[in-house]
Short mmCIF file of C-alpha atoms in Angstrom, two decimals:
data_model
loop_
_atom_site.label_atom_id
_atom_site.label_comp_id
_atom_site.label_asym_id
_atom_site.label_seq_id
_atom_site.Cartn_x
_atom_site.Cartn_y
_atom_site.Cartn_z
CA MET G 220 -1.21 10.71 -12.19
CA GLU G 221 -2.04 6.83 -12.57
CA LEU G 222 -0.32 4.26 -10.57
CA LYS G 223 -0.43 0.74 -11.85
CA VAL G 224 -0.42 -1.72 -9.08
CA TRP G 225 -0.68 -5.74 -9.06
CA VAL G 226 -3.32 -7.07 -6.86
CA ASP G 227 -3.72 -10.84 -6.63
CA GLY G 228 -2.43 -11.26 -10.22
CA VAL G 229 -4.57 -8.62 -11.68
CA GLN G 230 -3.25 -5.07 -12.47
CA ARG G 231 -5.35 -2.19 -10.82
CA ILE G 232 -5.10 1.47 -11.75
CA VAL G 233 -5.06 4.05 -8.77
CA CYS G 234 -5.92 7.34 -10.26
CA GLY G 235 -5.17 10.78 -8.59
CA VAL G 236 -1.75 9.68 -7.32
CA THR G 237 0.62 12.63 -6.74
CA GLU G 238 4.20 13.05 -5.63
CA VAL G 239 3.11 13.49 -2.05
CA THR G 240 0.72 10.52 -1.89
CA THR G 241 2.06 7.95 0.28
CA CYS G 242 2.12 4.18 0.22
CA GLN G 243 0.00 4.00 3.04
CA GLU G 244 -2.59 6.00 1.36
CA VAL G 245 -2.34 3.55 -1.77
CA VAL G 246 -2.68 0.52 0.23
CA ILE G 247 -5.77 1.76 2.05
CA ALA G 248 -7.46 2.68 -0.95
CA LEU G 249 -6.78 -0.55 -2.94
CA ALA G 250 -7.68 -2.48 0.25
CA GLN G 251 -10.94 -0.80 0.56
CA ALA G 252 -11.52 -0.97 -3.14
CA ILE G 253 -11.17 -4.82 -3.11
CA GLY G 254 -13.16 -4.95 0.10
CA ARG G 255 -10.81 -6.93 2.13
CA THR G 256 -9.43 -6.30 5.70
CA GLY G 257 -5.90 -7.19 6.83
CA ARG G 258 -2.31 -5.98 6.87
CA TYR G 259 -0.89 -5.12 3.48
CA THR G 260 2.18 -3.76 2.28
CA LEU G 261 3.24 -2.33 -1.19
CA ILE G 262 6.18 -4.17 -2.83
CA GLU G 263 8.42 -2.64 -5.67
CA LYS G 264 9.64 -5.62 -7.82
CA TRP G 265 12.30 -5.35 -10.51
CA ARG G 266 13.32 -8.53 -12.03
CA ASP G 267 14.20 -10.96 -9.38
CA THR G 268 14.52 -8.01 -6.62
CA GLU G 269 11.69 -7.04 -4.36
CA ARG G 270 11.70 -4.22 -1.85
CA HIS G 271 9.04 -3.25 0.77
CA LEU G 272 7.97 0.35 0.56
CA ALA G 273 7.73 2.06 3.92
CA PRO G 274 4.21 3.37 4.62
CA HIS G 275 5.48 7.11 4.39
CA GLU G 276 7.30 6.62 1.16
CA ASN G 277 5.87 8.09 -1.87
CA PRO G 278 5.57 5.50 -4.76
CA ILE G 279 5.79 8.01 -7.57
CA ILE G 280 9.03 9.40 -6.30
CA SER G 281 10.38 5.83 -5.57
CA LEU G 282 9.54 4.94 -9.38
CA ASN G 283 11.20 8.07 -10.73
CA LYS G 284 14.34 7.07 -9.23
CA TRP G 285 14.43 4.11 -11.38
CA GLY G 286 14.94 6.23 -14.48
CA GLN G 287 14.70 4.53 -17.66
CA TYR G 288 14.00 1.53 -15.84
CA ALA G 289 10.98 2.55 -14.15
CA SER G 290 8.51 0.98 -16.70
CA ASP G 291 10.20 -2.30 -15.95
CA VAL G 292 9.22 -2.09 -12.23
CA GLN G 293 6.15 -3.69 -10.93
CA LEU G 294 4.30 -2.52 -7.79
CA ILE G 295 2.54 -5.16 -5.94
CA LEU G 296 0.04 -5.06 -3.06
CA ARG G 297 0.74 -8.08 -0.77
CA ARG G 298 -1.17 -9.16 2.15
CA THR G 299 1.07 -9.62 5.17
CA GLY G 300 -1.49 -10.71 7.77
CA PRO G 301 -4.78 -10.60 9.24
CA SER G 302 -6.40 -7.34 10.92
CA LEU G 303 -6.32 -7.03 14.50
CA SER G 304 -10.12 -8.10 14.44
CA GLU G 305 -9.24 -11.21 12.62
CA ARG G 306 -6.44 -12.41 14.89
CA PRO G 307 -7.28 -15.45 17.19
CA THR G 308 -7.73 -14.55 20.69
CA SER G 309 -7.07 -18.07 22.24
CA ASP G 310 -3.99 -18.10 24.50
CA SER G 311 -3.10 -21.46 23.17
CA VAL G 312 -2.17 -20.00 19.80
CA ALA G 313 1.34 -19.19 19.57
CA ARG G 314 1.92 -15.32 18.91
CA ILE G 315 4.22 -14.11 16.28
CA PRO G 316 5.79 -10.90 17.30
CA GLU G 317 4.64 -7.68 15.43
CA ARG G 318 6.76 -5.49 13.40
CA THR G 319 6.41 -2.22 15.17
CA LEU G 320 8.79 -0.08 13.05
CA TYR G 321 6.28 2.00 11.46
CA ARG G 322 3.49 1.77 13.73
CA GLN G 323 2.06 4.98 15.01
CA SER G 324 -1.35 6.65 15.49
CA LEU G 325 -2.23 9.63 13.38
CA PRO G 326 -3.49 12.86 14.89
CA PRO G 327 -7.46 13.09 14.80
CA GLU G 328 -7.36 15.90 12.35
CA LEU G 329 -4.96 14.15 9.89
CA ARG G 330 -6.97 10.79 10.27
CA CYS G 331 -10.06 12.72 9.19
CA LYS G 332 -8.40 14.26 6.14
CA ILE G 333 -6.91 10.93 5.16
CA ARG G 334 -10.37 9.43 5.31
CA ILE G 335 -11.79 11.92 3.04
CA LYS G 336 -8.80 11.57 0.53
CA MET G 337 -9.09 7.84 0.78
CA ARG G 338 -12.88 7.94 -0.06
CA ALA G 339 -12.17 9.94 -3.16
CA ILE G 340 -9.17 7.79 -4.26
CA ALA G 341 -11.41 4.63 -3.64
CA THR G 342 -14.34 6.01 -5.67
CA ARG G 343 -11.76 6.68 -8.63
CA ILE G 344 -10.29 3.21 -8.38
CA LEU G 345 -13.96 1.81 -8.51
CA LEU G 346 -14.80 3.75 -11.58
CA HIS G 347 -11.61 3.03 -13.42
CA GLY G 348 -10.19 -0.29 -12.18
#
């Protein structure tokens, strides 16, 4: 299935998305496809209402819950901050507390599976988007 996501004002199409594909997988694929590092989130926007989708949520299932309004909902990739390697290391810079609600490491075997899947998704994005 195809998922339409707005990235910097341009609509991108992510191919191969299923009901088990997570927002985290979509975000990683899009960030790799556009060649940018950083922290990103997927936003579900309907009219003037925006909702941040959690990394473990499934965007297809989320859109299906909108029923007849699903076609009016936009998914937006939004950069929320720099990657860990881009952050300033100076102690003189005031640090902003990080959100840690969804932060956790994946087991090594799952990381490998996700990397393989993300490469396939990124390749499809590059070919179609």
